[in-house]
């Protein structure tokens, strides 16, 4: 299997002098296509920084990040945004849905930045929500949805562009066990059916076991 | 890239969800209120105008001055005692040769001649539109000077409501305030009269006449000059400024009577004068041309309440010298700003300057207000951007480029800012009207009215309210706009730029 994402000696440094923080130190990592990797570690260990670097959101201070063999941080903003839009899907702990958009509009949002006509993207969003059993909630605003539903909407939004990599930062963190389990079932299904690579950060040991591989970060290093 | 339609749709949804619809409603109410106010003011002006024209019958062009030519031995001329002309007389007059054609069309206005008095209290608002260099010729006719030396007994008077406001004193050979019983003394007397058949600025040969030739302006000028020469060759006097403006003509006429039924607010009857028929025909022709050129504009002539009569001839400085010599030929005393230290010039300049300076205050306040208002808007929009940081982070994560973010926020900011921009424009105009220039003029006139107890003038002042609107210098009206535009653009652009620069990771942490 070929590597989809590679981190080569990646170091991230925040701040200067006394305020200097190094959340990632000389990290080498590779993620293969269709691989489901869970990332665990204590709070402040650098998990989120790690996935942000992988997802093209955070430029590392040193090192290289290869995404599909291209250096992710050597492309311009437009290209990087395009990669994020087309190839990477993000799911966050706090769902990060836009409050003034309905569920279907939130799901369709990534397509908006692709100049896809409104009808087409809304149709696709509806289909996506249907696959998440949320079609009856399509016209609801995030404030009218439960936590689990919000997370499923967020997953639908991440999937609508058919990404090759899904990055989920503690997707079950705000959910109870049952709901969390439902969400994780969805990720397992995605991994199996869509063949998308998944990089999932979690604190929960049971969630960590869902993936095909589990890595641990401690003090900015992979252990 | 995100399309404009998408941006609009996105921002509408945002506004809707954030219950900005309510605020929009407030804006709508505010705008409706402001526009209603403006409409009300306009309506008031219209009502004032109607009142003025139909009750007091003073408004231009409803100022019928009949020029007639009765025979010297006619019955009318033979009337030995003063009386008002009755309908029968009018009928006779109107049947006279050449009269009806003129009567139908002629409308006189004396735009070049303003009788000024108490100018320290009142500066007619039209004067504010002139540059200082225009106040350059002053014809004085109520001083003893040449008139007493018997050089001439021809006195130029205005064909307007002021015409018989003055009393002619033959032994002193000048006019003082009119007394009704003195009217008879006018009858049968010959006077020179200054008329301005074209009205001030209204007759632009180049612009309005049939001689316009945009292809070849030289031919146009030649044609105009030729026609002017034809028209004016027989006139006793015409000013050198006729090429571009039609300046007054001086014609000899005889007063033959008075008519009562067209009284204006000063209860002043109009007079009938006599001029030679060839001149009458010529005037008729000129008037026709003027009418063809869509007529003129109303001019303002203040009443002379103190028996003093000044004629202020407003003309471009380059014509000053020639006009002065022409007027001197008429046996009148002429002062100019250059040749005389007469107080009149400095006083009127001072008064005009004072009036004009009032404009600067509201203009400054408005400009400062507009500037700070837009700064506040910028601040508010910046806060909006701050509020939306998380949203920006989300959008960046799902593939929005910094350009997309900038466009979304630019639209949002511009939309908000332009609402404020137009509100500011309306407000500034209203402020200009009520706090600034218009108020100064109106109050000036009102104080005069109160002092003289003439409520009629007050009504006229209200009726004339919009005249001040027209002559407020353009730059004053444009100043707030000129300041608002760049500030508006910056107020809208900077927050959107700020939004586009936000780092997605930092945004997600917000």
XYZ file of C-alpha atoms in Angstrom:
733
model
C 0.000 0.000 0.000
C 1.243 3.451 -0.846
C 1.581 6.272 1.643
C -1.041 8.912 1.483
C 0.349 11.268 4.041
C 3.874 11.412 5.281
C 5.343 13.521 8.022
C 9.084 13.769 7.749
C 10.899 15.032 10.808
C 8.148 17.492 11.565
C 8.571 19.942 14.395
C 6.104 22.591 15.396
C 7.130 25.443 17.638
C 4.809 28.076 19.069
C 5.917 31.329 20.686
C 9.337 32.675 21.391
C 11.843 32.562 24.215
C 10.025 32.071 27.518
C 6.724 31.379 25.839
C 8.224 28.825 23.526
C 6.152 25.664 23.253
C 7.020 22.660 21.135
C 3.909 20.554 20.655
C 5.522 18.328 18.027
C 9.142 17.258 17.997
C 10.798 15.551 15.085
C 7.771 13.477 14.201
C 7.959 10.959 11.424
C 4.721 9.383 10.416
C 3.073 7.852 7.458
C -0.553 7.102 6.763
C -1.548 4.671 4.091
C -4.616 4.800 1.929
C -7.734 3.347 3.583
C -5.902 3.077 6.849
C -7.825 3.877 10.039
C -5.381 5.277 12.561
C -6.383 6.381 16.012
C -4.219 8.869 17.853
C -4.203 8.844 21.623
C -2.343 10.751 24.213
C -2.785 12.956 27.222
C -4.150 16.437 27.003
C -1.510 18.817 25.669
C 0.569 16.008 24.255
C 0.263 17.435 20.720
C -2.473 15.253 19.215
C -4.472 18.103 17.761
C -1.357 19.811 16.443
C -0.402 16.531 14.844
C -3.679 16.154 12.960
C -3.725 19.816 12.022
C -0.324 19.419 10.412
C -1.564 16.304 8.623
C -4.685 18.119 7.444
C -2.909 21.095 5.939
C -4.099 23.517 8.567
C -0.864 24.187 10.381
C 2.440 24.818 8.722
C 5.220 22.984 10.610
C 8.207 24.962 11.779
C 10.550 22.407 10.303
C 10.141 19.185 8.388
C 8.031 18.145 5.459
C 4.474 16.990 5.049
C 3.765 15.015 1.919
C 0.217 14.560 0.828
C -0.125 12.191 -2.082
C 3.574 12.707 -2.655
C 3.302 16.492 -2.901
C 4.716 18.809 -0.277
C 1.560 20.125 1.332
C 3.042 23.356 2.628
C 4.910 24.362 -0.473
C 1.758 25.027 -2.438
C -0.015 28.374 -2.384
C -3.075 29.189 -0.322
C -5.511 28.544 -3.141
C -4.066 25.122 -3.907
C -3.879 24.183 -0.253
C -7.499 25.241 0.205
C -8.410 23.160 -2.806
C -6.686 20.131 -1.322
C -8.522 20.672 1.958
C -11.746 21.016 0.058
C -11.393 18.039 -2.254
C -9.248 15.529 -0.448
C -9.547 16.127 3.273
C -12.579 16.036 5.497
C -12.557 17.407 9.017
C -14.674 16.362 11.947
C -14.325 18.187 15.235
C -15.175 17.480 18.814
C -17.418 20.529 19.034
C -18.965 19.773 15.613
C -18.164 23.257 14.293
C -21.344 23.637 12.336
C -22.292 27.068 11.159
C -25.190 28.144 13.288
C -27.063 30.183 10.706
C -27.139 27.382 8.157
C -29.492 24.431 8.240
C -28.160 20.880 8.467
C -28.334 20.419 4.726
C -26.734 23.792 4.054
C -23.930 22.971 6.453
C -23.350 19.704 4.669
C -23.419 21.421 1.287
C -21.025 24.147 2.367
C -17.780 22.554 1.091
C -19.367 22.231 -2.353
C -20.151 25.941 -2.342
C -16.450 26.671 -2.519
C -16.252 24.511 -5.607
C -18.737 26.558 -7.625
C -21.188 23.680 -7.744
C -24.704 24.948 -8.494
C -26.948 25.330 -5.483
C -29.513 22.741 -6.597
C -26.892 20.129 -7.207
C -25.103 20.648 -3.938
C -28.331 20.675 -1.940
C -29.388 17.446 -3.583
C -26.080 15.854 -2.754
C -26.252 17.146 0.800
C -29.679 15.655 1.208
C -28.439 12.299 -0.026
C -25.554 12.500 2.399
C -27.876 13.298 5.286
C -30.084 10.438 4.232
C -27.152 8.081 4.444
C -26.690 9.327 8.016
C -30.414 8.832 8.723
C -30.800 12.533 9.142
C -32.907 13.391 6.118
C -35.780 14.356 8.399
C -33.508 16.944 10.004
C -32.299 18.526 6.786
C -33.969 21.850 7.358
C -33.103 22.085 11.033
C -30.534 24.458 12.397
C -27.687 23.090 14.543
C -29.282 24.526 17.658
C -32.294 22.327 16.991
C -30.239 19.132 16.747
C -28.885 16.821 19.436
C -25.143 16.348 19.941
C -25.134 13.057 18.086
C -27.093 14.507 15.229
C -24.768 17.479 15.032
C -21.800 15.163 14.856
C -23.429 13.117 12.138
C -24.094 16.307 10.201
C -20.422 17.205 10.666
C -19.405 13.792 9.376
C -21.760 14.182 6.424
C -20.133 17.524 5.680
C -16.700 15.905 5.820
C -17.787 13.153 3.475
C -19.655 15.158 0.879
C -16.524 15.885 -1.104
C -15.502 12.207 -1.164
C -12.223 12.912 0.603
C -9.326 10.496 0.609
C -8.405 11.501 4.152
C -10.728 12.151 7.058
C -9.356 13.844 10.108
C -11.472 13.589 13.200
C -10.410 15.410 16.320
C -12.087 13.719 19.273
C -15.408 13.228 17.489
C -16.900 11.411 20.438
C -15.542 13.777 23.053
C -18.851 15.562 23.564
C -21.042 12.533 23.186
C -22.311 9.878 25.543
C -21.189 6.312 25.073
C -24.175 5.164 23.006
C -24.077 8.102 20.688
C -20.310 7.915 20.484
C -20.625 4.308 19.502
C -23.023 5.191 16.722
C -20.588 7.781 15.454
C -17.692 5.353 15.581
C -19.769 2.791 13.692
C -20.122 5.366 10.983
C -16.360 5.898 10.856
C -15.812 2.146 10.646
C -18.306 1.965 7.845
C -16.627 4.826 6.019
C -13.275 3.164 6.380
C -14.643 -0.082 5.043
C -16.853 1.222 2.275
C -15.322 4.437 1.050
C -11.750 3.337 1.444
C -10.839 6.711 2.868
C -7.936 7.004 5.276
C -9.003 8.111 8.732
C -6.911 9.839 11.336
C -8.889 9.964 14.521
C -7.823 11.594 17.774
C -9.363 10.238 20.944
C -9.012 9.918 24.650
C -11.252 6.921 24.920
C -9.495 3.594 24.974
C -12.478 1.862 23.395
C -12.504 4.296 20.522
C -8.795 3.801 20.015
C -9.426 0.119 19.459
C -11.784 0.762 16.542
C -8.970 1.730 14.187
C -6.682 -0.549 12.299
C -3.668 1.073 13.906
C -3.255 3.119 17.012
C -0.468 5.570 17.721
C 0.298 7.454 20.880
C 1.776 10.872 21.273
C 3.589 11.936 24.389
C 5.182 15.315 24.818
C 5.133 15.925 21.127
C 6.724 12.663 20.130
C 5.273 9.524 18.682
C 5.780 6.610 20.975
C -14.198 30.112 -6.323
C -17.350 31.044 -4.505
C -19.779 33.010 -6.638
C -21.289 36.367 -5.787
C -24.748 34.836 -5.719
C -23.555 32.322 -3.152
C -22.050 35.090 -1.076
C -25.284 37.035 -1.092
C -27.251 33.956 -0.215
C -24.834 33.052 2.571
C -24.963 36.490 4.095
C -28.724 36.662 3.850
C -29.003 33.420 5.713
C -26.632 34.769 8.281
C -28.642 37.929 8.693
C -31.856 35.998 8.924
C -30.610 33.601 11.509
C -29.042 36.314 13.580
C -32.321 38.092 13.581
C -30.902 41.032 11.757
C -34.174 41.157 9.929
C -35.490 43.212 12.801
C -32.654 45.662 12.394
C -33.323 45.829 8.693
C -36.856 46.748 9.516
C -35.570 49.557 11.708
C -33.444 50.760 8.843
C -36.444 50.651 6.574
C -38.444 52.668 9.082
C -35.612 55.150 9.442
C -35.278 55.558 5.710
C -39.009 55.916 5.263
C -39.031 58.574 7.935
C -36.147 60.495 6.432
C -37.510 60.379 2.939
C -40.948 61.357 4.184
C -39.343 64.327 5.856
C -37.690 65.373 2.638
C -40.915 64.920 0.748
C -42.712 66.980 3.367
C -40.207 69.765 2.997
C -40.612 69.686 -0.747
C -44.367 69.670 -0.379
C -44.143 72.637 1.999
C -42.104 74.432 -0.554
C -44.670 73.633 -3.196
C -47.496 74.883 -1.007
C -45.522 78.008 -0.177
C -44.970 78.593 -3.838
C -48.620 78.139 -4.676
C -49.632 80.469 -1.867
C -47.166 82.991 -3.057
C -48.081 82.842 -6.689
C -51.832 82.592 -6.421
C -52.501 84.811 -3.465
C -49.762 87.353 -3.749
C -49.227 86.917 -7.429
C -45.579 87.778 -7.391
C -43.897 84.732 -8.705
C -42.069 84.667 -11.933
C -43.178 84.242 -14.668
C -46.568 85.444 -13.565
C -45.506 89.011 -13.757
C -47.400 90.491 -16.657
C -45.859 93.677 -17.782
C -47.711 95.037 -20.698
C -45.825 97.124 -23.154
C -48.108 99.236 -25.220
C -47.884 101.962 -27.728
C -50.795 104.330 -27.724
C -50.781 107.204 -30.081
C -49.758 110.457 -28.593
C -53.151 111.954 -29.239
C -55.041 108.882 -28.149
C -57.862 109.084 -25.699
C -55.833 107.297 -23.159
C -53.025 109.768 -23.303
C -55.400 112.596 -23.051
C -56.702 111.568 -19.675
C -56.042 114.497 -17.538
C -56.620 113.070 -14.152
C -55.266 110.041 -12.487
C -57.430 106.976 -12.314
C -56.970 103.312 -12.493
C -57.298 101.835 -15.900
C -60.532 99.971 -16.154
C -61.373 96.922 -18.194
C -62.482 99.033 -21.072
C -59.097 100.725 -21.201
C -57.341 97.417 -21.119
C -59.432 96.201 -23.960
C -58.505 99.246 -25.978
C -54.867 98.833 -25.195
C -54.891 95.226 -26.115
C -56.374 95.984 -29.485
C -53.489 98.220 -30.348
C -51.055 97.205 -32.988
C -48.370 94.801 -31.847
C -49.599 94.680 -28.282
C -51.364 91.370 -28.185
C -48.375 89.422 -29.484
C -46.187 90.868 -26.799
C -48.799 90.628 -24.130
C -49.185 86.946 -24.667
C -45.585 86.080 -24.288
C -43.733 88.729 -22.496
C -42.486 88.032 -19.048
C -39.972 90.297 -17.604
C -37.585 89.664 -14.907
C -34.816 91.839 -13.748
C -32.265 89.332 -12.857
C -29.357 91.614 -13.434
C -30.693 94.321 -11.222
C -31.223 93.866 -7.600
C -32.494 96.600 -5.433
C -30.682 96.116 -2.233
C -31.410 97.726 1.006
C -30.490 96.850 4.530
C -28.094 94.428 3.029
C -26.298 94.144 6.296
C -29.334 92.242 7.532
C -30.358 90.462 4.445
C -28.305 89.162 1.678
C -30.541 87.796 -0.995
C -29.638 84.197 -1.232
C -28.959 84.285 -4.910
C -26.006 86.524 -4.246
C -24.353 83.747 -2.352
C -23.954 81.887 -5.553
C -21.748 84.580 -6.989
C -18.082 85.044 -6.639
C -16.829 88.253 -5.095
C -15.581 89.488 -8.432
C -19.135 89.754 -9.621
C -20.023 92.460 -7.166
C -18.386 95.050 -9.193
C -20.766 97.601 -10.454
C -22.996 99.742 -8.392
C -25.338 102.263 -9.840
C -26.546 104.826 -7.449
C -29.493 106.963 -8.308
C -30.854 108.441 -5.169
C -28.106 110.842 -4.495
C -28.148 114.346 -5.730
C -25.182 114.054 -8.036
C -25.712 114.537 -11.742
C -29.436 114.445 -11.596
C -29.587 117.708 -9.807
C -27.311 119.264 -12.315
C -30.029 118.754 -14.822
C -28.010 116.547 -17.070
C -30.793 114.145 -17.513
C -34.200 113.352 -16.269
C -34.255 109.838 -17.522
C -34.101 107.420 -14.728
C -33.790 103.716 -15.085
C -36.285 101.842 -13.048
C -37.131 98.252 -12.787
C -39.937 96.588 -14.547
C -41.026 94.758 -11.508
C -43.022 95.208 -8.395
C -40.535 97.881 -7.442
C -41.411 99.938 -10.415
C -43.910 102.109 -8.638
C -42.761 101.503 -5.221
C -40.922 104.729 -5.529
C -42.286 108.178 -5.768
C -40.922 110.387 -8.429
C -40.154 113.882 -7.246
C -39.892 116.007 -10.378
C -38.372 118.999 -8.679
C -35.605 116.873 -7.241
C -35.625 114.510 -10.156
C -35.406 111.366 -8.207
C -37.669 108.789 -6.762
C -38.545 108.445 -3.154
C -41.024 106.105 -1.571
C -44.234 105.823 -3.393
C -47.342 107.497 -2.167
C -50.573 106.565 -3.823
C -51.651 110.133 -4.404
C -48.434 110.823 -6.233
C -49.203 108.329 -8.904
C -50.848 110.806 -11.130
C -47.531 112.500 -11.549
C -46.259 109.530 -13.415
C -48.837 109.813 -16.077
C -47.587 111.033 -19.362
C -44.022 111.225 -18.207
C -41.219 109.723 -20.154
C -38.723 107.486 -18.483
C -35.958 105.352 -19.582
C -36.434 101.865 -18.438
C -33.968 99.115 -18.044
C -35.277 95.762 -18.940
C -33.742 92.400 -19.100
C -35.870 90.365 -21.409
C -33.673 87.325 -21.169
C -33.450 86.885 -17.463
C -30.328 86.130 -15.616
C -28.332 83.245 -16.968
C -31.355 81.710 -18.544
C -30.670 82.574 -22.088
C -27.518 80.911 -23.134
C -27.010 81.447 -26.752
C -24.671 78.621 -27.156
C -26.545 76.167 -25.091
C -30.159 76.838 -25.851
C -30.520 78.629 -29.103
C -31.167 77.144 -32.461
C -27.693 78.201 -33.455
C -26.051 75.433 -31.646
C -23.521 73.671 -33.803
C -21.626 71.075 -31.851
C -19.694 70.022 -34.927
C -18.298 73.421 -35.676
C -18.357 75.805 -32.688
C -16.789 78.580 -34.759
C -19.766 78.608 -37.101
C -22.019 78.558 -34.108
C -20.411 81.651 -32.620
C -20.507 83.455 -35.934
C -24.175 82.685 -36.391
C -24.947 83.883 -32.911
C -22.988 87.074 -33.341
C -24.733 87.811 -36.591
C -28.129 87.284 -35.090
C -27.250 89.341 -32.049
C -26.149 92.180 -34.246
C -29.444 92.054 -36.101
C -31.449 92.088 -32.962
C -29.600 94.695 -31.037
C -28.615 97.196 -33.682
C -31.561 99.468 -32.973
C -31.431 99.378 -29.246
C -30.381 102.457 -27.452
C -28.231 100.504 -25.165
C -26.970 97.067 -24.717
C -24.222 95.826 -22.566
C -21.029 94.336 -23.859
C -21.824 91.151 -22.009
C -24.519 90.179 -24.409
C -22.416 87.646 -26.141
C -22.843 85.154 -23.407
C -25.489 86.712 -21.227
C -28.161 89.086 -22.256
C -27.690 92.245 -20.406
C -30.197 94.958 -19.859
C -31.673 97.120 -22.475
C -32.595 100.703 -21.847
C -35.687 101.964 -23.573
C -37.639 105.111 -23.241
C -41.209 104.659 -22.163
C -44.121 106.642 -20.924
C -46.343 105.690 -18.106
C -49.928 105.793 -19.159
C -51.742 104.325 -16.245
C -52.063 101.701 -13.598
C -53.917 98.530 -13.255
C -55.243 97.387 -9.976
C -56.258 93.808 -10.438
C -52.804 92.245 -10.334
C -51.802 93.373 -6.926
C -49.029 91.484 -5.201
C -48.255 91.236 -1.569
C -47.208 94.823 -1.242
C -50.539 95.916 -2.744
C -48.615 97.440 -5.531
C -50.371 97.843 -8.821
C -48.556 97.157 -11.992
C -47.993 99.965 -14.329
C -48.475 100.377 -17.998
C -45.688 101.982 -19.864
C -45.180 103.036 -23.412
C -42.332 102.319 -25.729
C -41.935 102.865 -29.459
C -43.514 100.205 -31.627
C -40.331 99.180 -33.380
C -38.742 98.509 -30.021
C -41.824 96.691 -28.887
C -41.627 94.431 -31.888
C -38.014 93.821 -31.269
C -38.657 92.942 -27.679
C -41.393 90.667 -28.802
C -38.926 88.876 -31.016
C -36.403 88.607 -28.256
C -38.994 87.328 -25.901
C -40.042 84.721 -28.403
C -36.474 83.577 -28.574
C -36.258 83.489 -24.860
C -39.420 81.517 -24.626
C -38.063 79.139 -27.214
C -35.059 78.759 -24.995
C -37.389 77.500 -22.274
C -37.686 80.817 -20.522
C -35.709 82.030 -17.618
C -35.669 81.581 -13.942
C -37.307 83.568 -11.299
C -35.294 86.332 -9.813
C -35.575 87.889 -6.478
C -35.933 91.566 -5.848
C -36.134 92.833 -2.343
C -38.391 95.677 -1.491
C -37.023 99.046 -0.914
C -38.465 100.161 2.329
C -36.450 103.212 3.016
C -36.696 105.246 -0.061
C -33.218 104.287 -1.069
C -32.785 102.704 -4.351
C -29.652 100.973 -5.396
C -29.134 99.090 -8.504
C -26.544 96.474 -8.225
C -25.467 95.277 -11.586
C -23.927 91.917 -11.387
C -21.744 91.127 -14.289
C -18.446 89.461 -14.942
C -15.479 91.602 -14.081
C -14.263 91.815 -17.651
C -17.362 93.769 -18.678
C -17.193 96.085 -15.747
C -15.352 98.934 -17.372
C -17.456 99.106 -20.509
C -20.688 98.772 -18.643
C -19.621 101.467 -16.261
C -18.963 103.869 -19.119
C -22.293 102.973 -20.677
C -24.074 103.697 -17.462
C -22.239 106.965 -17.043
C -23.397 107.928 -20.500
C -26.895 107.580 -19.150
C -26.097 110.231 -16.602
C -25.949 107.864 -13.717
C -23.369 107.590 -11.092
C -21.576 104.307 -11.147
C -19.306 102.822 -8.585
C -17.257 99.750 -8.987
C -15.304 97.707 -6.561
C -12.100 98.819 -8.245
C -12.772 102.459 -8.843
C -14.523 103.300 -5.629
C -13.929 102.815 -1.977
C -17.616 103.039 -1.412
C -18.610 101.120 1.665
C -21.276 99.287 -0.178
C -18.862 96.875 -1.734
C -16.996 96.036 1.378
C -20.210 95.715 3.341
C -21.940 93.483 0.905
C -18.834 91.395 0.514
C -18.592 91.149 4.252
C -22.217 90.182 4.568
C -21.949 87.620 1.831
C -18.769 86.263 3.304
C -20.463 85.967 6.657
C -23.382 84.139 5.140
C -21.086 81.927 3.186
C -18.940 81.177 6.180
C -21.980 79.751 7.922
C -21.882 76.980 5.403
C -18.476 75.870 6.591
C -19.709 75.090 10.084
C -22.268 72.439 9.168
C -19.997 71.241 6.401
C -17.220 70.712 8.909
C -19.526 69.122 11.466
C -20.964 66.860 8.837
C -17.635 65.838 7.504
C -16.291 65.135 10.960
C -19.487 63.356 11.870
C -19.359 61.270 8.727
C -15.747 60.415 9.300
C -16.223 59.342 12.894
C -19.399 57.538 12.063
C -17.578 55.490 9.481
C -14.777 54.833 11.944
C -17.368 53.517 14.341
C -18.817 51.385 11.628
C -15.354 50.068 10.907
C -15.002 49.204 14.567
C -18.349 47.458 14.634
C -17.531 45.541 11.494
C -14.196 44.568 12.937
C -16.061 43.228 15.929
C -18.320 41.366 13.546
C -15.258 39.788 12.045
C -14.007 38.938 15.515
C -17.336 37.323 16.273
C -17.079 35.353 13.098
C -13.557 34.080 13.685
C -14.713 30.555 14.433
C -16.899 30.613 11.364
C -13.919 31.734 9.303
C -11.915 28.847 10.770
C -14.623 26.362 9.801
C -14.808 27.720 6.293
C -11.062 27.586 5.904
C -11.038 23.973 7.106
C -13.575 22.919 4.535
C -11.743 24.525 1.679
C -12.487 28.256 1.549
C -9.537 30.221 0.278
C -8.528 33.428 1.987
C -9.925 35.152 -1.079
C -13.298 33.501 -0.567
C -13.335 34.616 3.036
C -12.400 38.125 2.017
C -15.178 38.230 -0.552
C -17.799 36.939 1.841
C -16.898 39.508 4.460
C -16.385 42.273 1.988
C -19.925 41.782 0.772
C -21.222 41.655 4.297
C -19.278 44.733 5.316
C -20.117 46.686 2.189
C -23.744 45.877 2.591
C -23.794 47.179 6.138
C -21.559 50.104 5.447
C -23.531 51.291 2.466
C -26.720 51.228 4.437
C -25.045 53.583 6.842
C -23.525 55.520 3.967
C -26.887 56.339 2.442
C -28.377 57.088 5.814
C -25.482 59.471 6.366
C -26.119 61.146 3.051
C -29.749 61.734 3.795
C -28.940 62.920 7.283
C -26.238 65.230 6.048
C -28.561 66.796 3.546
C -31.196 67.342 6.166
C -28.588 68.746 8.497
C -27.416 71.078 5.790
C -30.948 72.236 5.378
C -31.878 72.683 8.991
C -28.740 73.379 10.891
C -26.663 74.998 8.300
C -27.012 77.164 5.371
C -30.725 77.155 4.780
C -31.508 77.933 8.355
C -29.140 80.853 8.368
C -30.820 82.313 5.325
C -34.317 81.621 6.523
C -33.714 82.999 9.986
C -32.082 86.011 8.544
C -35.145 86.722 6.532
C -37.470 85.888 9.369
C -35.727 88.273 11.694
C -36.123 90.928 9.098
C -39.789 90.129 8.767
C -40.303 90.267 12.484
C -38.513 93.560 12.640
C -40.610 95.044 9.897
C -43.818 93.255 10.758
C -44.337 92.098 7.215
C -45.570 88.572 7.444
C -45.988 88.457 3.694
C -42.259 88.403 3.226
C -42.007 85.591 5.700
C -44.400 83.533 3.660
C -42.453 84.443 0.585
C -39.322 83.365 2.356
C -40.843 79.995 3.107
C -42.055 79.810 -0.438
C -38.566 80.531 -1.628
C -37.068 77.994 0.675
C -35.880 75.676 -2.002
C -34.080 78.428 -3.830
C -31.392 78.138 -1.198
C -31.126 74.486 -1.969
C -30.175 75.159 -5.505
C -27.480 77.659 -4.847
C -25.690 75.923 -2.015
C -22.253 75.472 -3.498
C -21.849 72.106 -5.054
C -18.713 71.319 -3.134
C -20.549 71.803 0.134
C -23.111 69.275 -0.897
C -20.465 66.938 -2.183
C -18.050 67.254 0.704
C -19.690 64.699 2.979
C -19.993 62.361 0.017
C -16.370 62.821 -0.928
C -15.302 62.096 2.605
C -17.714 59.253 3.043
C -16.738 57.354 -0.078
C -13.100 56.571 0.773
C -13.881 56.074 4.432
C -16.749 53.789 3.520
C -14.593 51.774 1.213
C -11.918 51.426 3.857
C -14.443 50.671 6.578
C -15.766 47.847 4.463
C -12.497 46.666 2.997
C -10.267 46.558 6.053
C -12.381 44.197 8.180
C -12.804 41.843 5.235
C -9.078 41.884 4.682
C -8.589 41.215 8.339
C -10.952 38.268 8.078
C -9.063 36.779 5.159
C -5.799 36.922 7.073
C -7.057 34.961 10.034
C -5.157 31.749 10.559
C -7.531 28.768 10.435
C -5.951 27.033 13.416
C -6.137 30.127 15.551
C -9.666 30.663 14.320
C -10.676 27.148 15.367
C -9.306 27.780 18.801
C -11.475 30.890 19.198
